[in-house]
Tab-separated table of C-alpha atoms and ligand atoms in Angstrom:
chain	number	residue	atom	x	y	z
A	1330	MET	CA	3.250	-22.468	-28.868
A	1331	ASN	CA	6.344	-22.865	-25.857
A	1332	ASN	CA	7.120	-19.176	-25.699
A	1333	GLN	CA	9.289	-18.908	-22.342
A	1334	VAL	CA	11.075	-16.389	-21.243
A	1335	THR	CA	13.175	-16.133	-18.155
A	1336	PHE	CA	13.343	-12.514	-16.770
A	1337	SER	CA	16.452	-12.235	-14.576
A	1338	VAL	CA	17.848	-9.569	-12.160
A	1339	ILE	CA	21.211	-9.898	-10.551
A	1340	LYS	CA	22.009	-7.228	-8.690
A	1341	ALA	CA	25.031	-6.209	-6.140
A	1342	ASP	CA	27.016	-3.358	-4.667
A	1343	VAL	CA	30.615	-3.709	-5.424
A	1344	GLY	CA	31.996	-0.209	-5.011
A	1345	GLY	CA	30.836	3.492	-4.987
A	1346	TRP	CA	31.632	6.477	-6.114
A	1347	VAL	CA	32.218	8.629	-4.203
A	1348	GLY	CA	31.677	6.624	-1.012
A	1349	HIS	CA	28.244	5.614	-1.242
A	1350	SER	CA	26.528	7.581	-4.005
A	1351	ALA	CA	27.218	6.293	-6.795
A	1352	THR	CA	28.675	3.404	-9.968
A	1353	HIS	CA	31.137	4.546	-11.522
A	1354	GLN	CA	31.437	3.771	-15.419
A	1355	ARG	CA	34.404	1.332	-16.326
A	1356	LEU	CA	32.204	-1.044	-13.488
A	1357	LEU	CA	29.347	-0.839	-15.836
A	1358	GLU	CA	31.175	-1.511	-18.285
A	1359	ALA	CA	33.263	-4.135	-17.144
A	1360	ALA	CA	29.992	-5.528	-16.417
A	1361	HIS	CA	28.274	-4.873	-19.556
A	1362	ASN	CA	31.376	-6.832	-21.268
A	1363	ARG	CA	30.792	-9.827	-19.516
A	1364	LEU	CA	27.531	-9.808	-20.129
A	1365	ALA	CA	27.853	-8.989	-24.291
A	1366	GLN	CA	30.291	-12.481	-24.525
A	1367	ALA	CA	27.045	-14.798	-22.642
A	1368	GLN	CA	24.941	-12.901	-25.272
A	1369	THR	CA	27.873	-13.926	-28.193
A	1370	GLU	CA	27.912	-17.418	-27.172
A	1371	GLY	CA	23.698	-18.121	-27.404
A	1372	VAL	CA	23.817	-18.120	-23.286
A	1373	LEU	CA	21.795	-14.743	-22.731
A	1374	VAL	CA	19.177	-13.309	-25.584
A	1375	ASP	CA	19.193	-9.840	-24.436
A	1376	PHE	CA	20.974	-8.194	-20.884
A	1377	HIS	CA	20.720	-4.381	-19.987
A	1378	VAL	CA	23.464	-3.196	-17.574
A	1379	THR	CA	22.360	-0.357	-15.440
A	1380	TYR	CA	22.605	1.713	-11.957
A	1381	CYS	CA	20.847	2.455	-8.812
A	1382	GLY	CA	23.094	4.837	-6.123
A	1383	ASP	CA	26.028	2.570	-5.883
A	1384	ASP	CA	24.310	-0.447	-6.990
A	1385	ILE	CA	24.973	-2.232	-10.215
A	1386	PHE	CA	21.969	-4.082	-11.735
A	1387	LEU	CA	21.918	-7.104	-14.656
A	1388	ILE	CA	18.976	-7.275	-16.476
A	1389	MET	CA	19.008	-10.440	-18.200
A	1390	THR	CA	16.611	-12.746	-20.586
A	1391	HIS	CA	17.254	-15.778	-21.316
A	1392	ARG	CA	15.663	-19.237	-21.704
A	1393	ARG	CA	17.857	-21.432	-19.057
A	1394	GLY	CA	14.815	-20.916	-16.043
A	1395	ASP	CA	15.077	-19.652	-12.839
A	1396	ASN	CA	17.931	-20.304	-10.963
A	1397	ASP	CA	20.691	-21.735	-13.871
A	1398	GLU	CA	23.540	-22.364	-11.872
A	1399	LEU	CA	25.711	-20.869	-15.771
A	1400	VAL	CA	22.961	-17.706	-15.529
A	1401	HIS	CA	24.141	-17.145	-12.118
A	1402	ARG	CA	28.352	-17.416	-12.920
A	1403	ILE	CA	28.035	-15.200	-15.110
A	1404	ALA	CA	26.331	-12.500	-12.745
A	1405	TRP	CA	28.946	-13.327	-10.668
A	1406	GLU	CA	31.747	-13.222	-13.061
A	1407	ALA	CA	30.544	-10.055	-14.517
A	1408	PHE	CA	30.639	-8.508	-10.738
A	1409	GLU	CA	33.863	-9.679	-10.273
A	1410	ALA	CA	35.269	-7.545	-13.254
A	1411	ALA	CA	33.580	-4.787	-11.993
A	1412	THR	CA	35.466	-5.566	-8.817
A	1413	GLN	CA	38.688	-5.190	-10.345
A	1414	GLU	CA	38.113	-2.272	-11.765
A	1415	ALA	CA	36.479	-0.900	-8.281
A	1416	LYS	CA	39.643	-1.873	-6.725
A	1417	ALA	CA	41.804	-0.483	-9.624
A	1418	LEU	CA	39.868	3.420	-8.398
A	1419	LYS	CA	39.604	2.609	-4.681
A	1420	LEU	CA	36.429	3.018	-4.693
A	1421	TYR	CA	34.252	2.452	-1.435
A	1422	GLY	CA	33.646	-1.056	-0.513
A	1423	ALA	CA	34.849	-2.496	-3.483
A	1424	GLY	CA	33.423	-6.040	-3.504
A	1425	GLN	CA	31.847	-5.197	-0.216
A	1426	ASP	CA	28.401	-7.699	-1.636
A	1427	LEU	CA	30.509	-10.449	-2.731
A	1428	LEU	CA	30.937	-12.009	0.700
A	1429	SER	CA	32.076	-15.300	-0.393
A	1430	ASP	CA	35.569	-15.516	-2.576
A	1431	ALA	CA	34.387	-18.080	-5.223
A	1432	PHE	CA	30.812	-19.021	-7.207
A	1433	SER	CA	29.370	-22.250	-6.036
A	1434	GLY	CA	26.628	-23.281	-8.097
A	1435	ASN	CA	23.727	-20.700	-7.582
A	1436	ILE	CA	24.115	-16.736	-6.518
A	1437	ARG	CA	21.412	-16.275	-3.645
A	1438	GLY	CA	22.900	-16.767	-0.075
A	1439	MET	CA	26.288	-15.087	-1.453
A	1440	GLY	CA	25.458	-11.682	-1.346
A	1441	PRO	CA	23.921	-9.926	-4.746
A	1442	GLY	CA	19.732	-9.553	-4.519
A	1443	VAL	CA	18.400	-11.658	-7.934
A	1444	ALA	CA	14.854	-11.159	-8.877
A	1445	GLU	CA	13.953	-13.980	-11.400
A	1446	MET	CA	10.809	-15.263	-12.968
A	1447	THR	CA	10.182	-17.735	-16.267
A	1448	PHE	CA	6.675	-16.701	-18.423
A	1449	GLU	CA	5.399	-17.617	-21.669
A	1450	GLU	CA	5.815	-14.111	-23.797
A	1451	ARG	CA	2.100	-12.621	-23.948
A	1452	ARG	CA	1.365	-10.557	-27.278
A	1453	SER	CA	2.752	-7.622	-25.892
A	1454	GLU	CA	5.176	-8.452	-22.630
A	1455	THR	CA	4.755	-5.549	-20.715
A	1456	VAL	CA	7.962	-5.862	-18.125
A	1457	ILE	CA	8.916	-2.970	-15.252
A	1458	VAL	CA	12.104	-3.632	-13.235
A	1459	PHE	CA	12.301	-1.282	-9.482
A	1460	MET	CA	15.343	-0.699	-8.297
A	1461	ALA	CA	16.314	0.842	-4.751
A	1462	ASP	CA	19.225	2.053	-2.971
A	1463	LYS	CA	19.900	2.676	0.794
A	1464	THR	CA	17.127	0.324	1.895
A	1465	SER	CA	16.303	-3.031	2.643
A	1466	ALA	CA	14.426	-5.973	0.804
A	1467	GLY	CA	11.499	-5.590	2.679
A	1468	ALA	CA	10.741	-2.202	0.843
A	1469	TRP	CA	9.040	-3.548	-1.704
A	1470	ASN	CA	5.712	-4.697	1.134
A	1471	LEU	CA	4.338	-1.706	0.477
A	1472	PRO	CA	4.208	-0.872	-3.300
A	1473	LEU	CA	3.496	-4.273	-4.226
A	1474	PHE	CA	0.191	-4.185	-1.050
A	1475	LYS	CA	-0.958	-1.687	-3.148
A	1476	MET	CA	-0.496	-2.824	-7.128
A	1477	PHE	CA	-2.363	-5.741	-6.501
A	1478	ALA	CA	-4.488	-5.889	-3.834
A	1479	ASP	CA	-5.590	-2.212	-3.078
A	1480	PRO	CA	-8.509	-0.769	-4.866
A	1481	PHE	CA	-7.733	2.781	-4.112
A	1482	ASN	CA	-5.005	2.670	-6.256
A	1483	THR	CA	-5.418	0.077	-8.895
A	1484	ALA	CA	-8.805	0.867	-10.331
A	1485	GLY	CA	-8.485	-2.539	-12.069
A	1486	LEU	CA	-9.477	-4.438	-9.091
A	1487	VAL	CA	-12.446	-2.699	-9.645
A	1488	ILE	CA	-13.201	-2.056	-13.170
A	1489	SER	CA	-10.941	-5.114	-15.025
A	1490	PRO	CA	-12.997	-8.544	-14.930
A	1491	ALA	CA	-8.861	-10.191	-15.302
A	1492	LEU	CA	-8.193	-8.490	-12.351
A	1493	HIS	CA	-11.302	-8.932	-10.134
A	1494	GLU	CA	-10.429	-12.073	-8.742
A	1495	GLY	CA	-7.702	-10.739	-7.140
A	1496	PHE	CA	-3.968	-11.956	-6.303
A	1497	ARG	CA	-1.789	-14.498	-4.471
A	1498	PHE	CA	1.153	-13.557	-2.091
A	1499	GLU	CA	3.926	-15.438	-0.888
A	1500	VAL	CA	5.695	-14.279	1.683
A	1501	LEU	CA	8.797	-15.509	3.447
A	1502	ASP	CA	9.487	-15.012	6.934
A	1503	VAL	CA	13.464	-14.062	6.908
A	1504	ARG	CA	14.389	-14.796	10.632
A	1505	GLU	CA	12.999	-18.409	10.432
A	1506	ASN	CA	13.238	-18.992	6.415
A	1507	LYS	CA	9.276	-20.217	5.941
A	1508	LEU	CA	7.069	-19.572	3.221
A	1509	ILE	CA	3.098	-18.618	3.239
A	1510	VAL	CA	0.929	-18.003	0.595
A	1511	LEU	CA	-2.098	-15.933	1.043
A	1512	ASP	CA	-4.972	-14.829	-1.142
A	1513	THR	CA	-7.033	-11.213	-1.324
A	1514	PRO	CA	-9.041	-10.378	-1.209
A	1515	GLU	CA	-10.046	-13.242	1.077
A	1516	GLU	CA	-7.180	-13.106	3.690
A	1517	MET	CA	-5.913	-8.881	3.307
A	1518	TYR	CA	-6.161	-8.803	6.564
A	1519	ASP	CA	-3.656	-11.399	7.666
A	1520	LEU	CA	-1.592	-10.872	4.904
A	1521	LEU	CA	-0.933	-6.834	6.269
A	1522	MET	CA	-0.389	-8.479	9.528
A	1523	PHE	CA	2.458	-10.038	8.358
A	1524	ILE	CA	3.860	-7.527	5.255
A	1525	GLY	CA	3.431	-4.500	7.400
A	1526	ALA	CA	6.218	-6.004	9.201
A	1527	PRO	CA	8.737	-5.915	6.367
A	1528	SER	CA	11.962	-6.093	8.408
A	1529	ARG	CA	10.827	-10.063	9.142
A	1530	PHE	CA	8.200	-10.992	6.695
A	1531	THR	CA	9.046	-9.840	2.582
A	1532	VAL	CA	6.503	-10.783	-0.293
A	1533	ARG	CA	8.872	-12.816	-2.686
A	1534	ALA	CA	6.705	-13.423	-5.079
A	1535	VAL	CA	2.920	-12.277	-6.892
A	1536	TYR	CA	0.627	-14.955	-8.935
A	1537	ASN	CA	-2.897	-14.458	-9.992
A	1538	LYS	CA	-5.520	-16.578	-9.444
A	1539	LYS	CA	-4.856	-18.983	-12.394
A	1540	GLY	CA	-1.201	-18.850	-11.165
A	1541	GLU	CA	0.642	-16.630	-13.519
A	1542	ILE	CA	3.726	-15.044	-12.386
A	1543	ALA	CA	3.462	-11.291	-11.538
A	1544	ALA	CA	5.924	-9.739	-9.959
A	1545	ALA	CA	9.542	-11.395	-7.869
A	1546	SER	CA	11.329	-9.202	-5.713
A	1547	SER	CA	15.144	-10.064	-4.673
A	1548	THR	CA	14.408	-10.977	-0.675
A	1549	GLN	CA	17.969	-11.873	0.406
A	1550	ARG	CA	19.291	-9.514	3.748
A	1551	LEU	CA	22.965	-8.985	3.703
A	1552	ALA	CA	22.983	-9.106	7.390
A	1553	LEU	CA	21.293	-11.985	7.689
A	1554	ILE	CA	23.672	-13.714	5.558
A	1555	ALA	CA	26.736	-12.094	6.843
A	1556	GLY	CA	25.797	-11.465	10.255
A	1557	ARG	CA	27.064	-7.870	10.031
A	1558	TYR	CA	26.344	-5.014	8.883
A	1559	VAL	CA	27.856	-5.006	5.324
A	1560	GLY	CA	25.904	-3.057	4.067
A	1561	LYS	CA	22.046	-2.901	3.222
A	1562	ASP	CA	20.251	-5.122	0.916
A	1563	ASP	CA	18.856	-2.406	-1.853
A	1564	PRO	CA	16.413	-4.350	-3.355
A	1565	VAL	CA	15.171	-5.291	-6.933
A	1566	CYS	CA	11.960	-6.086	-7.662
A	1567	VAL	CA	10.151	-7.463	-11.320
A	1568	VAL	CA	6.076	-7.041	-12.060
A	1569	ARG	CA	4.825	-7.646	-15.789
A	1570	ALA	CA	1.627	-4.971	-16.046
A	1571	GLN	CA	-0.974	-4.823	-18.784
A	1572	SER	CA	-3.889	-6.783	-19.657
A	1573	GLN	CA	-4.231	-9.337	-16.555
A	1574	PHE	CA	-2.068	-7.905	-14.513
A	1575	PRO	CA	-1.996	-3.623	-13.614
A	1576	ALA	CA	-2.109	-1.133	-15.841
A	1577	VAL	CA	1.578	0.312	-15.601
A	1578	GLY	CA	0.604	3.581	-14.565
A	1579	GLU	CA	-1.426	1.519	-11.319
A	1580	ILE	CA	2.086	-0.021	-10.746
A	1581	LEU	CA	4.088	2.908	-10.199
A	1582	GLU	CA	1.286	4.678	-8.281
A	1583	PRO	CA	1.868	4.217	-5.085
A	1584	PHE	CA	5.873	5.695	-5.365
A	1585	ALA	CA	3.816	8.849	-5.919
A	1586	TRP	CA	3.663	9.063	-2.276
A	1587	PRO	CA	7.104	8.825	-0.420
A	1588	PHE	CA	6.686	6.307	1.808
A	1589	VAL	CA	9.414	5.566	4.819
A	1590	VAL	CA	11.775	2.811	4.055
A	1591	GLU	CA	14.253	1.413	6.898
A	1592	GLY	CA	17.972	1.918	5.664
A	1593	TRP	CA	19.679	5.638	4.860
A	1594	MET	CA	22.778	6.544	6.198
A	1595	ARG	CA	25.068	3.686	7.904
A	1596	GLY	CA	21.928	1.628	7.020
A	1597	SER	CA	20.352	2.306	10.670
A	1598	HIS	CA	17.879	4.744	9.702
A	1599	ASN	CA	14.378	5.505	8.407
A	1600	GLY	CA	13.251	7.924	5.540
A	1601	PRO	CA	11.352	7.815	2.991
A	1602	LEU	CA	11.548	6.399	-0.502
A	1603	MET	CA	11.994	8.828	-3.268
A	1604	PRO	CA	11.312	8.485	-6.873
A	1605	VAL	CA	13.665	9.172	-9.361
A	1606	ALA	CA	15.467	9.019	-12.909
A	1607	VAL	CA	18.043	6.821	-13.354
A	1608	HIS	CA	20.456	10.058	-13.689
A	1609	GLN	CA	19.288	11.670	-10.652
A	1610	ALA	CA	19.561	7.759	-8.577
A	1611	HIS	CA	22.988	9.686	-6.612
A	1612	PRO	CA	21.938	9.191	-2.569
A	1613	SER	CA	24.077	12.493	-1.434
A	1614	ARG	CA	22.201	14.048	1.639
A	1615	PHE	CA	23.137	11.627	4.803
A	1616	ASP	CA	23.905	9.201	2.571
A	1617	GLY	CA	20.133	8.939	0.763
A	1618	PRO	CA	17.284	9.714	1.031
A	1619	PRO	CA	16.619	6.330	-0.539
A	1620	ARG	CA	16.166	5.941	-3.693
A	1621	VAL	CA	13.869	3.839	-5.859
A	1622	CYS	CA	14.382	4.078	-9.612
A	1623	ALA	CA	11.701	2.460	-12.281
A	1624	LEU	CA	12.780	0.942	-15.572
A	1625	GLY	CA	9.595	-0.180	-18.669
A	1626	PHE	CA	10.378	-2.928	-21.078
A	1627	GLN	CA	8.606	-4.397	-23.410
A	1628	VAL	CA	10.098	-7.980	-24.350
A	1629	ALA	CA	10.128	-8.977	-27.430
A	1630	GLU	CA	10.847	-12.673	-28.326
A	1631	GLY	CA	12.685	-12.705	-25.288
A	1632	HIS	CA	14.619	-8.984	-26.348
A	1633	LEU	CA	14.240	-5.909	-24.378
A	1634	VAL	CA	12.499	-3.101	-25.838
A	1635	GLY	CA	13.493	-0.263	-23.620
A	1636	PRO	CA	14.324	1.074	-20.909
A	1637	ARG	CA	12.100	3.996	-20.735
A	1638	ASP	CA	13.255	5.945	-17.594
A	1639	LEU	CA	9.587	5.844	-15.866
A	1640	PHE	CA	10.047	8.391	-13.221
A	1641	ASP	CA	11.505	10.489	-15.556
A	1642	ASP	CA	8.508	12.337	-15.012
A	1643	PRO	CA	7.295	15.745	-13.610
A	1644	ALA	CA	4.112	13.482	-12.750
A	1645	PHE	CA	6.831	11.976	-9.506
A	1646	ASP	CA	8.251	15.986	-8.978
A	1647	GLU	CA	5.796	16.025	-6.395
A	1648	ALA	CA	7.293	12.543	-4.335
A	1649	ARG	CA	10.390	13.645	-4.220
A	1650	ARG	CA	9.738	17.407	-3.262
A	1651	GLN	CA	7.205	16.029	-0.330
A	1652	ALA	CA	10.507	13.282	0.265
A	1653	THR	CA	12.606	16.248	1.029
A	1654	LEU	CA	10.396	17.647	3.714
A	1655	ILE	CA	10.187	14.438	4.917
A	1656	ALA	CA	13.949	14.012	4.915
A	1657	ASP	CA	14.046	17.215	6.609
A	1658	TYR	CA	11.460	16.822	9.543
A	1659	LEU	CA	13.229	13.036	10.232
A	1660	ARG	CA	16.550	14.589	10.379
A	1661	ARG	CA	16.113	16.768	13.079
A	1662	HIS	CA	15.385	13.671	15.631
A	1663	GLY	CA	19.604	13.413	14.762
A	1664	PRO	CA	20.242	9.817	16.744
A	1665	PHE	CA	16.835	9.267	17.953
A	1666	GLU	CA	14.056	6.742	17.195
A	1667	PRO	CA	11.970	6.665	15.231
A	1668	HIS	CA	14.316	8.358	12.527
A	1669	ARG	CA	17.457	6.060	14.081
A	1670	MET	CA	16.060	2.192	13.020
A	1671	PRO	CA	14.877	0.494	16.781
A	1672	MET	CA	16.577	-1.566	18.496
A	1673	GLU	CA	16.210	-4.917	16.971
A	1674	GLU	CA	17.531	-3.843	14.116
A	1675	MET	CA	20.466	-2.367	15.316
A	1676	GLU	CA	21.919	-5.913	16.159
A	1677	TYR	CA	24.366	-6.362	13.254
A	1678	THR	CA	25.972	-2.865	13.616
A	1679	THR	CA	28.080	-1.009	16.480
A	1680	MET	CA	25.442	-1.750	19.114
A	1681	PRO	CA	26.421	-5.204	20.434
A	1682	GLY	CA	29.776	-4.399	20.174
A	1683	ILE	CA	28.406	-1.132	22.622
A	1684	MET	CA	26.356	-3.143	25.009
A	1685	ARG	CA	29.513	-5.942	25.382
A	1686	ARG	CA	31.856	-2.994	26.489
A	1687	LEU	CA	29.215	-1.818	29.007
A	1688	ALA	CA	28.002	-4.685	30.376
A	1689	ASP	CA	30.050	-4.436	33.765
A	1690	ARG	CA	28.365	-0.839	34.321
A	1691	TRP	CA	24.860	-1.565	34.785
A	1692	GLN	CA	23.495	-1.989	37.804
A	1693	VAL	CA	20.500	-4.057	39.333
A	1694	VAL	CA	17.928	-1.734	40.284
A	1695	GLU	CA	15.599	-3.113	43.400
A	1696	GLY	CA	12.069	-3.815	42.150
A	1697	ASP	CA	11.677	0.319	44.027
A	1698	GLY	CA	13.428	1.569	41.513
A	1699	HIS	CA	16.189	1.876	43.993
A	1700	LEU	CA	19.525	1.031	44.132
A	1701	ALA	CA	21.355	-0.962	46.647
A	1702	GLN	CA	24.125	1.499	46.405
A	1703	PRO	CA	24.730	4.790	45.592
A	1704	ALA	CA	25.047	5.082	41.028
A	1705	VAL	CA	27.532	7.770	41.764
A	1706	THR	CA	30.058	7.086	44.585
A	1707	GLY	CA	31.889	10.914	44.917
A	1708	GLU	CA	35.133	9.488	45.730
A	1709	THR	CA	37.596	11.582	46.593
A	1710	VAL	CA	40.522	12.298	44.070
A	1711	ASP	CA	44.327	12.215	45.782
A	1712	ASP	CA	46.947	15.164	44.187
B	150	LIG	P1	33.392	3.996	7.486
B	150	LIG	O1	33.158	3.538	8.613
B	150	LIG	O2	34.208	2.945	6.850
B	150	LIG	O3	33.512	5.496	6.641
B	150	LIG	O4	31.866	3.278	6.978
B	150	LIG	C1	30.893	4.456	6.988
B	150	LIG	C2	29.711	3.730	5.859
B	150	LIG	O5	30.065	3.437	5.006
B	150	LIG	C3	28.885	4.693	5.633
B	150	LIG	O6	28.417	5.098	4.535
B	151	LIG	P1	24.814	0.628	0.544
B	151	LIG	O1	24.409	-0.074	1.619
B	151	LIG	O2	24.142	1.827	-0.098
B	151	LIG	O3	26.357	0.626	0.147
B	151	LIG	O4	24.683	2.031	1.860
B	151	LIG	C1	25.740	1.993	2.797
B	151	LIG	C2	25.836	2.710	3.748
B	151	LIG	O5	26.578	2.874	4.368
B	151	LIG	C3	25.160	4.286	3.599
B	151	LIG	O6	25.449	5.701	4.502
B	152	LIG	MG1	27.973	0.678	-0.720
B	153	LIG	MG1	23.683	0.749	-2.389
């Protein structure tokens, strides 16, 4: 029986309430109305509109496959409708992630983040949607590696015959626009060489060795698309669970430890990724720390049975507490690395402007470190 379903999550920040901290209900309603219309027209089987911080996530199921022009257009129109509300309320950064005035066929490359996958719906189909705010596309590298390749995280890699063969990682070089496929456990060390540098290499998808899709993530780097700082990517990742894939608990386990990601204030700081329930996804302290939410669904004939808010669990309290301690520790570095992101990552902020303004002020030094002329001339000032 052909029971293919496409699970599409398309997300954007089209205005923050207050500052960059949260999403106003009127924006969610505007997006909801556009998707409800698409469901009535039979384009979408089901949908759920939600948020993480100032980003709206459109979770949609349909029968039209990946990269469908109509589904992408509907998502774009939902964000446009939400932008109208954001403008009326004068929210912060209204329309921030819609980098183009008009939709042109495929939403990829136009600002919003996209994670979508098409699969044959299993006897029981469990899907988890991870949504992050105040971080960038590579934030999923570490948890995806742990879920699908680390036996200390995923017991099933050792114990379950269905997982024992390992998984296949599709890695994108976001700067050079190149893709490589690496198998685990065989090529684990090669894989880590690349994905350990998440600002350049991002895990785009994970498959099992039979070629079944297990995970898909948004890889859009807003700054690379816009050529300037317009906000962080605030990525999404969709993961299938149970049976031939890791269990729900194995998929959530990497987030029980708040690892450090880039993003946070002005998209220019490293900070801990704090797992939270949606009702706690309001990054406020120093515009953070970065947040991640996890919504679980069972998919039944394309319908979404859920969401279950999976980090709404006291078992993640300790991760939240640790994240706060790490936030305290990193914050005390102020404008210094490694709290502030390294120089190369600052090239889409005000850094190039400062470099240009001070270009004439840099003096050439001799090989021994001495200046040809005294650096400070001590000119006398005439009264
Ligand atoms: P403004 O400089 O426009 O206030 O933007 C800063 C910002 O968005 C960081 O929160
Ligand atoms: P967002 O990327 O979530 O809009 O945050 C921007 C920012 O500058 C926060 O300080
Ligand atoms: Mg914002
Ligand atoms: Mg955001």
